[in-house]
PDB file of C-alpha atoms in Angstrom:
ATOM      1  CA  UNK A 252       2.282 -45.198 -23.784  1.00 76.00           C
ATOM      2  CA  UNK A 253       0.110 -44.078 -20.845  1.00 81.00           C
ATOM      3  CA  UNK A 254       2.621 -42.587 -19.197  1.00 83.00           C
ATOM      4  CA  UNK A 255       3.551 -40.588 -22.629  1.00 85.00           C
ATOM      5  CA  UNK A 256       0.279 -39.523 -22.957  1.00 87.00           C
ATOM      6  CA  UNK A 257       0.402 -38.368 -19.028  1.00 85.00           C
ATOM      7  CA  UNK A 258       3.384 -36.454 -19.925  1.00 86.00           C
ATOM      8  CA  UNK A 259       1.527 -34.739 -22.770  1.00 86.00           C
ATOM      9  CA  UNK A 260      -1.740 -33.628 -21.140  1.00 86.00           C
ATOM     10  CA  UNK A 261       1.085 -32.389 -18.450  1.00 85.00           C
ATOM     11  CA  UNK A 262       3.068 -29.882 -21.144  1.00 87.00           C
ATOM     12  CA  UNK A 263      -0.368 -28.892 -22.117  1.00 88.00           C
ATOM     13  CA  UNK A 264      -1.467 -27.505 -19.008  1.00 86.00           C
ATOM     14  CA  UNK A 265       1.470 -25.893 -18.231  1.00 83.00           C
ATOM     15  CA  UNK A 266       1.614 -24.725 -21.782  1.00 86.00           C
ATOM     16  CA  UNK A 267      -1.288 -23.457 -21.649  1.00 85.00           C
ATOM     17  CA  UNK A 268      -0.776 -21.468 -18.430  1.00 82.00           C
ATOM     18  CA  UNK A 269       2.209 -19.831 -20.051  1.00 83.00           C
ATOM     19  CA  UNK A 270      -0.073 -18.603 -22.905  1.00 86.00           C
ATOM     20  CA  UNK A 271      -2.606 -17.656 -20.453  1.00 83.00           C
ATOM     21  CA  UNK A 272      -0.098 -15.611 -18.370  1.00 82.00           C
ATOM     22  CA  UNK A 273       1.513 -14.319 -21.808  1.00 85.00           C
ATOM     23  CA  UNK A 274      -1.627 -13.200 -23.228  1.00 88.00           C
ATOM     24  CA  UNK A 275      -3.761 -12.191 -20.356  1.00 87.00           C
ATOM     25  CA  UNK A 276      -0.611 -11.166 -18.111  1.00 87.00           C
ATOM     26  CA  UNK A 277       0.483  -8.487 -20.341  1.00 89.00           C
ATOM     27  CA  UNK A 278      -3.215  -7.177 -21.195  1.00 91.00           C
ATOM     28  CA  UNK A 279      -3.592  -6.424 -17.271  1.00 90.00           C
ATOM     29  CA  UNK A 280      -0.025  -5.115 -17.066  1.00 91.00           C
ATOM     30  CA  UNK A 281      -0.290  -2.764 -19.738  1.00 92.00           C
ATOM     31  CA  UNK A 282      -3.758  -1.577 -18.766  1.00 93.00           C
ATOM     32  CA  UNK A 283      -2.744  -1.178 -15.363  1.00 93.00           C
ATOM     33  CA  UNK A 284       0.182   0.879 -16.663  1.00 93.00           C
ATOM     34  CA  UNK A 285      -2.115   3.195 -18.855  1.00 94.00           C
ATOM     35  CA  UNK A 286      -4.651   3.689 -16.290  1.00 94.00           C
ATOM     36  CA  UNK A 287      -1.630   4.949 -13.852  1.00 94.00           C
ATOM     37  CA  UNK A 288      -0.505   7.209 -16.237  1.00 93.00           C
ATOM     38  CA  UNK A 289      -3.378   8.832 -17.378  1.00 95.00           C
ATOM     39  CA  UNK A 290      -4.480   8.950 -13.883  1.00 94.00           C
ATOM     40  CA  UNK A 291      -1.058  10.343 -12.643  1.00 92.00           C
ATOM     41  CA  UNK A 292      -1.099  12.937 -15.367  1.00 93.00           C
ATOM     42  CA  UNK A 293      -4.474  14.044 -14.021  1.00 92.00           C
ATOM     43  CA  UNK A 294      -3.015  15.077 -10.746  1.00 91.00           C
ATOM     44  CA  UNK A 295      -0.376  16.565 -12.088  1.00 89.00           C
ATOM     45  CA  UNK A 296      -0.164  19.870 -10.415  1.00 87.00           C
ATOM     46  CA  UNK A 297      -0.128  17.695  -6.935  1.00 90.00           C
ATOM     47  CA  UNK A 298       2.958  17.948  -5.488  1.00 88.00           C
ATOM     48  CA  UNK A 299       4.177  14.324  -3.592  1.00 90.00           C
ATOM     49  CA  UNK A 300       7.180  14.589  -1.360  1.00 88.00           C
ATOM     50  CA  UNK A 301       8.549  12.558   1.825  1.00 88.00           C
ATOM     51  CA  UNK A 302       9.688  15.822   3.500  1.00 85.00           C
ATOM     52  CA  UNK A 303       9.132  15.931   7.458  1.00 85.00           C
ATOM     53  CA  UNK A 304       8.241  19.538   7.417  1.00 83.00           C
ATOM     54  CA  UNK A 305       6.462  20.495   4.182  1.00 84.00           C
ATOM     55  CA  UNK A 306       7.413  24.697   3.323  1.00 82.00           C
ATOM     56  CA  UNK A 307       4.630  26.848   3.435  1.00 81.00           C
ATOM     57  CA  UNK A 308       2.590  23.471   5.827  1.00 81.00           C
ATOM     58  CA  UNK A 309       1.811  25.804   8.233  1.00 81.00           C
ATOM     59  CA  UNK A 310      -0.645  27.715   6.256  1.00 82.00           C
ATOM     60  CA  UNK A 311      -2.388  24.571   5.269  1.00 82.00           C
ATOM     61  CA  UNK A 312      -6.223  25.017   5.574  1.00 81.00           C
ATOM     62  CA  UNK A 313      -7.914  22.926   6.133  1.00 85.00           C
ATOM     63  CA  UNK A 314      -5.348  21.727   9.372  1.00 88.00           C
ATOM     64  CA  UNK A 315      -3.364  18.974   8.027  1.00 90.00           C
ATOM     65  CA  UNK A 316      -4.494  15.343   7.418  1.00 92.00           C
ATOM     66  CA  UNK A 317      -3.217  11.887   7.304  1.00 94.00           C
ATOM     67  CA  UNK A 318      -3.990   9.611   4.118  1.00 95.00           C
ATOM     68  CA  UNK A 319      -3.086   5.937   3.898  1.00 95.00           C
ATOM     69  CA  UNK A 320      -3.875   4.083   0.689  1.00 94.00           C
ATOM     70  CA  UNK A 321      -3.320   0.564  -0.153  1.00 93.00           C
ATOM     71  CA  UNK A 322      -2.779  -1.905  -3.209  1.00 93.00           C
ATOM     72  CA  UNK A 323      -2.430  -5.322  -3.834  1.00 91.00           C
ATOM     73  CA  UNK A 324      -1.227  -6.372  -7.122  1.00 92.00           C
ATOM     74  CA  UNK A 325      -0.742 -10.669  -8.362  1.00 90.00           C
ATOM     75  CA  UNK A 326       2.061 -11.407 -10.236  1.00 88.00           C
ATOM     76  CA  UNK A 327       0.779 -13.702 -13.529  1.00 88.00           C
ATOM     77  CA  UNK A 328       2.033 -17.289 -14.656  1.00 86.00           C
ATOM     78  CA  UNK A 329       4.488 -15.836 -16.701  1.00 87.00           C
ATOM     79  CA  UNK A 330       6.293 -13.700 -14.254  1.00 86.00           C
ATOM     80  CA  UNK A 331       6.264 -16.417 -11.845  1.00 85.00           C
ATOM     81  CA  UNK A 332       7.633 -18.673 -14.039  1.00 86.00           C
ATOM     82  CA  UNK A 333      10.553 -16.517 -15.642  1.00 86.00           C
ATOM     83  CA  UNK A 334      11.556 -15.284 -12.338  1.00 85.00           C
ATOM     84  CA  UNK A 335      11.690 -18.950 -10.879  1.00 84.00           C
ATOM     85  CA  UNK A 336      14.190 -19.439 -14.358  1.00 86.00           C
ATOM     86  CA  UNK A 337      15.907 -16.496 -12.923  1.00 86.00           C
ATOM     87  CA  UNK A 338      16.834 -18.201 -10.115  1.00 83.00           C
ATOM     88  CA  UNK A 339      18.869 -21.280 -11.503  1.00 86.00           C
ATOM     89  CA  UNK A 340      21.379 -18.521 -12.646  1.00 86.00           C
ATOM     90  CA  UNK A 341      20.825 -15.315 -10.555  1.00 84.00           C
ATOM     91  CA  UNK A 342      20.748 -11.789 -11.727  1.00 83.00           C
ATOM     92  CA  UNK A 343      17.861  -8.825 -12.433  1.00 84.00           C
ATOM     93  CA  UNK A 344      14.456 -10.339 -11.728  1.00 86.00           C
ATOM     94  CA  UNK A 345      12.929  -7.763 -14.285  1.00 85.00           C
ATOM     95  CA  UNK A 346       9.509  -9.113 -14.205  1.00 85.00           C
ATOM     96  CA  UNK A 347       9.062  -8.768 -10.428  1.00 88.00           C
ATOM     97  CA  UNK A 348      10.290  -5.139 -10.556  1.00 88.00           C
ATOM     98  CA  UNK A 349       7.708  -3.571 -12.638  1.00 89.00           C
ATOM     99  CA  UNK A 350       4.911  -5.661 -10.468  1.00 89.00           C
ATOM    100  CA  UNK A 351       6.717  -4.044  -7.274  1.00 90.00           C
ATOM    101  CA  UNK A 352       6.567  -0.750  -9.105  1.00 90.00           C
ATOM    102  CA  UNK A 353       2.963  -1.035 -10.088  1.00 92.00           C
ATOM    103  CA  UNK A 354       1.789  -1.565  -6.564  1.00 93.00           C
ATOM    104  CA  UNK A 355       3.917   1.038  -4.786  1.00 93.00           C
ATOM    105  CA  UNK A 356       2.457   3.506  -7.933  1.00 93.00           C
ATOM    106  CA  UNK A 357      -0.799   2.640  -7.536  1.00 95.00           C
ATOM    107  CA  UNK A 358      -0.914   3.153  -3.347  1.00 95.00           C
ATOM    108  CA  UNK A 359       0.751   6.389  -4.003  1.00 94.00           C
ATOM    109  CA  UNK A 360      -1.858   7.370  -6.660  1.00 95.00           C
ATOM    110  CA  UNK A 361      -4.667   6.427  -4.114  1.00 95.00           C
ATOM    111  CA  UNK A 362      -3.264   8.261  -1.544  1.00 95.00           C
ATOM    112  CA  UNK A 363      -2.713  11.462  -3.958  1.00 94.00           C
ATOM    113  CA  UNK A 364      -6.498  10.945  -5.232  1.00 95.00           C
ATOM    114  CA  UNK A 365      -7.906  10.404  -1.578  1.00 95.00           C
ATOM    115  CA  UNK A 366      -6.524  14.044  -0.811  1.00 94.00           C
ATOM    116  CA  UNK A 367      -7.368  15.315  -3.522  1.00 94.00           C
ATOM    117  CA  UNK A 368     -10.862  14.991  -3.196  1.00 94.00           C
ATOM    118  CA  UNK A 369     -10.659  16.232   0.357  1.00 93.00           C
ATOM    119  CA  UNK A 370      -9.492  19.224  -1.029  1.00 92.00           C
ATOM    120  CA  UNK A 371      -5.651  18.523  -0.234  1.00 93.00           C
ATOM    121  CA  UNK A 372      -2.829  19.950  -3.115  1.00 91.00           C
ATOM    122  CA  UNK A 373       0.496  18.440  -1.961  1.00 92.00           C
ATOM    123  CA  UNK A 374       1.756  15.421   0.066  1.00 92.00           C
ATOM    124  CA  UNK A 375       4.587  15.456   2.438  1.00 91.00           C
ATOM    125  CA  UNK A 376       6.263  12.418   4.164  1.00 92.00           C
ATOM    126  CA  UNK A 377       5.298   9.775   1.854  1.00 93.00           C
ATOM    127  CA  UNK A 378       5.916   6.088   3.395  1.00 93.00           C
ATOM    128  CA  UNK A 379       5.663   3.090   1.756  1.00 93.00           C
ATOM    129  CA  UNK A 380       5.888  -0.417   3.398  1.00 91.00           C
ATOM    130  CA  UNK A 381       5.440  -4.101   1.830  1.00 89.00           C
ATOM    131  CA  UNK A 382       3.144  -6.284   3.475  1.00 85.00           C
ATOM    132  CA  UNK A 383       2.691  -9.942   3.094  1.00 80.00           C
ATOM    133  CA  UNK A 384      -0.478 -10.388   2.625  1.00 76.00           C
ATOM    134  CA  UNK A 385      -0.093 -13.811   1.216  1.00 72.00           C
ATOM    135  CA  UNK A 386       1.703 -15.043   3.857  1.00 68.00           C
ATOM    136  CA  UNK A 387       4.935 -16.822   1.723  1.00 69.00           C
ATOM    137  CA  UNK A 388       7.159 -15.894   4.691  1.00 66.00           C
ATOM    138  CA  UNK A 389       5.292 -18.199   7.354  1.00 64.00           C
ATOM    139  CA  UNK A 390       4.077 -21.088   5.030  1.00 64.00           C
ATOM    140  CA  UNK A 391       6.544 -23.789   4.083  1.00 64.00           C
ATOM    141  CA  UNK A 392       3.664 -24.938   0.893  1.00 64.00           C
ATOM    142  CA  UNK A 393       5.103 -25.158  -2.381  1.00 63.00           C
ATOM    143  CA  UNK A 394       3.090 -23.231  -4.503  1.00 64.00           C
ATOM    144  CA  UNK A 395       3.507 -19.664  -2.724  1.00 72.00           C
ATOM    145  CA  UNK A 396       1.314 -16.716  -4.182  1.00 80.00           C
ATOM    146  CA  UNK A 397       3.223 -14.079  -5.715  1.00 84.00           C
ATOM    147  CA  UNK A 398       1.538 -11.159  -4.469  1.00 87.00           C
ATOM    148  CA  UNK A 399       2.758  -7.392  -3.751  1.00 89.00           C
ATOM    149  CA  UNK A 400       1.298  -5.392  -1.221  1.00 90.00           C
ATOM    150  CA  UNK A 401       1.964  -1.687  -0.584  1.00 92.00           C
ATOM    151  CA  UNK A 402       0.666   0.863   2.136  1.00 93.00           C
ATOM    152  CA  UNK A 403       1.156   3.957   1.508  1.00 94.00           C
ATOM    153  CA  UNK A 404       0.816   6.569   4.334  1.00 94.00           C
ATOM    154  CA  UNK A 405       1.210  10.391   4.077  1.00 94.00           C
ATOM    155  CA  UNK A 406       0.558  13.958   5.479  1.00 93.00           C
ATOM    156  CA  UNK A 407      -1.760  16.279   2.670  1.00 93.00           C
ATOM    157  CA  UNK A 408      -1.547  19.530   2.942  1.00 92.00           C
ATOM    158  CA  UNK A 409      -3.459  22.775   1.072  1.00 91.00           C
ATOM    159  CA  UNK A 410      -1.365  24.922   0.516  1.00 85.00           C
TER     160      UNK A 410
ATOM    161  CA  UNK B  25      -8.511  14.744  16.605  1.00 90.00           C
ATOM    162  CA  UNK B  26      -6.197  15.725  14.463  1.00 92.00           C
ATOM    163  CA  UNK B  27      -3.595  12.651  12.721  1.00 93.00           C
ATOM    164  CA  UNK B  28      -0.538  13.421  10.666  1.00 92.00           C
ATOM    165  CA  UNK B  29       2.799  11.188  10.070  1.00 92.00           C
ATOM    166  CA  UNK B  30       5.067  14.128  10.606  1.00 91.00           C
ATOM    167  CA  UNK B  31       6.195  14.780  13.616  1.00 90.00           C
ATOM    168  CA  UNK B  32       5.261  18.099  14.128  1.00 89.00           C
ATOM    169  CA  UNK B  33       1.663  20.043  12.974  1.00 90.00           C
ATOM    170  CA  UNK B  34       2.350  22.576  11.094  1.00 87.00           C
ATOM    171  CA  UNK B  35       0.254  26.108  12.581  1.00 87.00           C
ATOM    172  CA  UNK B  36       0.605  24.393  15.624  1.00 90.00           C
ATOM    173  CA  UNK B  37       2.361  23.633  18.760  1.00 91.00           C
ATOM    174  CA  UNK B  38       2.557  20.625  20.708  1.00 91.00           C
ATOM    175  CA  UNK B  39       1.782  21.570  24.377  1.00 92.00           C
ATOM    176  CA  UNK B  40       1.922  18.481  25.964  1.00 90.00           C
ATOM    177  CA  UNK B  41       3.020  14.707  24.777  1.00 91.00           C
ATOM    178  CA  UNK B  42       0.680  12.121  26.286  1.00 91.00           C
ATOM    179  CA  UNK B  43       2.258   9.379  25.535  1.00 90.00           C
ATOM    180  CA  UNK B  44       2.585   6.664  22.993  1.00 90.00           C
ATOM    181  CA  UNK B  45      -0.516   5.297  21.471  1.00 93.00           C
ATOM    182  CA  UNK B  46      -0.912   1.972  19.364  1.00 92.00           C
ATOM    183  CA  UNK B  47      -2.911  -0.063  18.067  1.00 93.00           C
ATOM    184  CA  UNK B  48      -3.182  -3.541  16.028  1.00 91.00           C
ATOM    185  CA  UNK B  49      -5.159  -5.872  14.723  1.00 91.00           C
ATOM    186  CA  UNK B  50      -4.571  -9.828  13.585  1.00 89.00           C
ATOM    187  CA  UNK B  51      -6.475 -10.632  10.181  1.00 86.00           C
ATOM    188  CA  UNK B  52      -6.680 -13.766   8.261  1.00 81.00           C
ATOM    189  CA  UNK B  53      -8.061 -13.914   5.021  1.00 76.00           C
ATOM    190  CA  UNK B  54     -10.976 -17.202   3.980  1.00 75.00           C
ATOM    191  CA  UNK B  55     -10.623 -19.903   2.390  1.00 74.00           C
ATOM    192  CA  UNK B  56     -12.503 -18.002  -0.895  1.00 76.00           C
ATOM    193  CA  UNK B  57     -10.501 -15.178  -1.273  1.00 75.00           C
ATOM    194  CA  UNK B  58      -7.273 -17.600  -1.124  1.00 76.00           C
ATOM    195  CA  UNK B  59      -9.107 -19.392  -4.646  1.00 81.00           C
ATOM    196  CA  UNK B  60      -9.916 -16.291  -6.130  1.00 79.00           C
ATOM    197  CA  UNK B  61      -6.108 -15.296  -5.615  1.00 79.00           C
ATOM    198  CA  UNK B  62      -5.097 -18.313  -7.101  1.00 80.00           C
ATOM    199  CA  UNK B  63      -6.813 -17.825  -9.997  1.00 82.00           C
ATOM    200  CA  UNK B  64      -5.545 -14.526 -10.405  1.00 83.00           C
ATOM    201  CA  UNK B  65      -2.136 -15.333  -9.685  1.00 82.00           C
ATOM    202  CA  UNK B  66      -2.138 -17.164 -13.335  1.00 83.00           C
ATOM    203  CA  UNK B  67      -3.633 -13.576 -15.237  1.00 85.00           C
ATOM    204  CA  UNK B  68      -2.210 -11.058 -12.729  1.00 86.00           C
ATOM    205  CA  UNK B  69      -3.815  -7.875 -11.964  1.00 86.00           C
ATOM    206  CA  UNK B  70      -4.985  -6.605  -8.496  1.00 89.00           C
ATOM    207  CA  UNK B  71      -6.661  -8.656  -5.746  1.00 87.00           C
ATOM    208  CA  UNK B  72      -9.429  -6.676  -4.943  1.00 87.00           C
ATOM    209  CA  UNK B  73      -9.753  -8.841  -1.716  1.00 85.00           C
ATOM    210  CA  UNK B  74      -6.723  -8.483  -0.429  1.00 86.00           C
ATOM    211  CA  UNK B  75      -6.543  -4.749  -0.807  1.00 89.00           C
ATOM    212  CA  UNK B  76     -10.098  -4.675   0.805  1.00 89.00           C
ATOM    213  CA  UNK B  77      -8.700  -6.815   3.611  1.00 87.00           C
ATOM    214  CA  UNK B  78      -5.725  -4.435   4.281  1.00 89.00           C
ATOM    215  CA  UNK B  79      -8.163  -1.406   4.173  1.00 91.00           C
ATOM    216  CA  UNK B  80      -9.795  -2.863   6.840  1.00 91.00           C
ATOM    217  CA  UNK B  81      -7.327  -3.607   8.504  1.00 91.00           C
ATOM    218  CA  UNK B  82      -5.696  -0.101   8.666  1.00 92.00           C
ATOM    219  CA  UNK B  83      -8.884   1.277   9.562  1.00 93.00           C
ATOM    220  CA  UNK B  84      -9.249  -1.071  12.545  1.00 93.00           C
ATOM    221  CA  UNK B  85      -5.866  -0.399  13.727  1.00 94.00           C
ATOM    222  CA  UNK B  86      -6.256   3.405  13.203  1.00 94.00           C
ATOM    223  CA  UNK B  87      -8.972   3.280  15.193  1.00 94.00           C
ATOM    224  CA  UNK B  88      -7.875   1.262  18.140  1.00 94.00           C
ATOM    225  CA  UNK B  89      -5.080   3.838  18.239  1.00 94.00           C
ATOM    226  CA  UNK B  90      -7.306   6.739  18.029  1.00 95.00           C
ATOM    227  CA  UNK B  91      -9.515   5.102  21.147  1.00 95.00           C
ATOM    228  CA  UNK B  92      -6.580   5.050  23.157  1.00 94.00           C
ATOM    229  CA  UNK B  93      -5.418   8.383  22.048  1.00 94.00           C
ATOM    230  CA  UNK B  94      -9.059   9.719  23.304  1.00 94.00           C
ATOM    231  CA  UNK B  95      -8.779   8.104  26.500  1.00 94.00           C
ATOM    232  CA  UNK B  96      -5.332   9.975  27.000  1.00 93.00           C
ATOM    233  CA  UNK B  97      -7.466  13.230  26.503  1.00 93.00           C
ATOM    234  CA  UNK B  98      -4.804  14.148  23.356  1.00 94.00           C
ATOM    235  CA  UNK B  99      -6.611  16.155  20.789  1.00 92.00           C
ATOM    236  CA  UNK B 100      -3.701  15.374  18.067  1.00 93.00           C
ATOM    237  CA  UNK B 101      -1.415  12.103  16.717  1.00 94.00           C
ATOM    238  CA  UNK B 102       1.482  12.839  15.238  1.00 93.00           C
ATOM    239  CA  UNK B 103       4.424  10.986  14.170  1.00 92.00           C
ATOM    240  CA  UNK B 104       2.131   7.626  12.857  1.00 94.00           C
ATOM    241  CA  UNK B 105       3.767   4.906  11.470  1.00 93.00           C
ATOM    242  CA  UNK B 106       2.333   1.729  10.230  1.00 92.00           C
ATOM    243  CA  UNK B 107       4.147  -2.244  10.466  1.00 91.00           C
ATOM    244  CA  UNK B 108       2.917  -5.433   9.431  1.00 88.00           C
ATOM    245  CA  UNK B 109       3.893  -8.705  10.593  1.00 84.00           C
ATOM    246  CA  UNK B 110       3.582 -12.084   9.836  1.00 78.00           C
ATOM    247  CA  UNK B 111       1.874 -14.063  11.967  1.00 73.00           C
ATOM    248  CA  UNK B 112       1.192 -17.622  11.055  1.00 71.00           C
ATOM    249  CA  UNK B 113      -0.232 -18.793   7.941  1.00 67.00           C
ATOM    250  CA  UNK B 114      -2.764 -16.721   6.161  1.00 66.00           C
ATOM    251  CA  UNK B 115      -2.825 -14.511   9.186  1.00 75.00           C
ATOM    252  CA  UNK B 116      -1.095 -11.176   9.134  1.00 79.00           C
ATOM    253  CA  UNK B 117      -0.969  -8.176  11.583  1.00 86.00           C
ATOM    254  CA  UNK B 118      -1.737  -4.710  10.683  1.00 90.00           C
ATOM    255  CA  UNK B 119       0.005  -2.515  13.715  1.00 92.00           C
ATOM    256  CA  UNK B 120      -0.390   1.403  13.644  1.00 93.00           C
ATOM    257  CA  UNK B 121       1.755   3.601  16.262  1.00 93.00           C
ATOM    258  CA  UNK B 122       1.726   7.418  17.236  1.00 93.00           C
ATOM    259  CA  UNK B 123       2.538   9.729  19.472  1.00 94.00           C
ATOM    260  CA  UNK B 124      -0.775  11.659  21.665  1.00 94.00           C
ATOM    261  CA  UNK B 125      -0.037  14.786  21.801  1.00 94.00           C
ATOM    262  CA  UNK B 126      -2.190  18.137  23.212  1.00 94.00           C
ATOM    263  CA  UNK B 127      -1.936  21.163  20.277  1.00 92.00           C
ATOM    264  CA  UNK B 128      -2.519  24.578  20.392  1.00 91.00           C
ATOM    265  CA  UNK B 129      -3.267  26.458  17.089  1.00 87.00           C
ATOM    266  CA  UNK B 130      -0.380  29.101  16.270  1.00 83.00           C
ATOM    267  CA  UNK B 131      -1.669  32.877  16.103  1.00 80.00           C
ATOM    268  CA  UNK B 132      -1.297  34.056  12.682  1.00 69.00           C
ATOM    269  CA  UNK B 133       2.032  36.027  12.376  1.00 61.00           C
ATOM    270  CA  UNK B 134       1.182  39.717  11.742  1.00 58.00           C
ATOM    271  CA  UNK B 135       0.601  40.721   7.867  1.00 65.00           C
ATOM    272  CA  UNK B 136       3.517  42.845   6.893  1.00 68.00           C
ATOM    273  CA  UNK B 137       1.660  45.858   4.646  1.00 67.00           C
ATOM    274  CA  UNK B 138       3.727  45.980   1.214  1.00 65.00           C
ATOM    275  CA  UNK B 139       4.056  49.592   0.095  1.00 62.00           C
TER     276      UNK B 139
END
């Protein structure tokens, strides 16, 4: 009966983290989503490229710059959770591709908004590289963080 | 000092390449900020902490580079790239790499006068 009643309280919790991660996970996605949108289609005249040499560069005043922007987004219970159910049978991990997408968006957006306000109008040679932050590559615990995190470096030019 | 990813400037010419600079820096993140981020790894959303950590990070590394890139006498980086690595647990390493370079500014090419 105990042991029933163990098994119960168990469900619950994870129950309830699936809710949690339901509910609350797709709040923060789909505000994080909005805010990159509107904020992407407020910077829409920037131009973002990864070209070496950027036309027209040379006449960039002021000379130049470098920008680096970074972003670190959690994955939710949910996410976690489907994409460990995605593993028993293999195939599209859809749930960890938009959370990849939203961090390498939101570094670029930083970067883009970081040159803007130092006056900057395009971005050439856009690089973007994964850290791991959480450190799920060196630790052999069970419970590994999903987090993404992105660095996004670039050139800004005025053109 | 002027820093750029590509590998030229444009409106200017490299003179002289000094030399490779770099720069790194080993981070771990506490005990608190590991919580937090387990809390937030239920709700998702961004971990301010961790995004602040790699900020600093870059910024420490950038600068290490730039220090050596002064003691060089190079008045431009070009070509920077940035690498993590994992080091050990909750440790990670933040490495930023360049080349020094000396740059002249390019006289402007003659206007040609449209008739």
């Amino acid at each position: 009966m105990h042991e029933l009643i163990g098994l119960f309280i168990q469900l619950g919790i994870v129950g309830g983290m699936v809710l949690l991660g339901l509910l609350a996970g797709r709040y923060t996605e789909r505000k994080h989503l909005c805010s990159l949108e509107r904020r992407e289609a407020d910077l829409q005249g920037m131009i973002v490229s990864n070209l070496k040499c950027f036309p027209g560069g040379a006449q960039s005043t002021p000379v130049p710059a470098l920008i680096v922007g970074e972003a670190s987004i959690a994955s939710d219970y949910l996410k976690t959770l489907l994409a460990a159910l995605r593993n028993l049978v293999g195939g599209e991990v859809r749930s960890f591709e938009s959370l990849q997408m939203r961090a390498r968006r939101e570094a670029t957006l930083r970067v883009m908004e970081q040159a803007h306000a130092q006056g900057f109008n395009a971005i050439g040679n856009l690089r973007l590289e994964t850290a791991d932050i959480a450190g799920n590559i060196t630790t052999n615990q069970k419970r590994k963080m999903v987090v993404v995190s992105v660095i996004a470096s670039a050139t800004a030019y005025a053109l | 000092m002027i820093v750029v990813n590509t590998e030229t400037i444009p409106g200017h010419t490299i003179t002289m390449v000094k030399g490779m600079v770099q720069g790194n820096t080993v981070r771990a993140k506490h005990a608190g900020r590991d919580i937090a981020a387990g809390f937030k790894n239920l709700v998702g959303g961004e971990l301010k902490g961790y995004t602040e950590l790699l900020t600093d990070s870059r910024r420490e590394a950038l600068e290490r580079m730039l220090a050596q890139a002064e003691q060089l006498g190079a008045d431009a980086v070009v070509n920077v790239r940035f690498s993590t690595s994992a080091v050990t647990a909750g440790a990670a390493e933040l490495y930023a790499y360049g080349t020094a370079v000396n740059v002249q500014a390019d006289v402007a090419p003659p206007e040609i006068p449209t008739t």
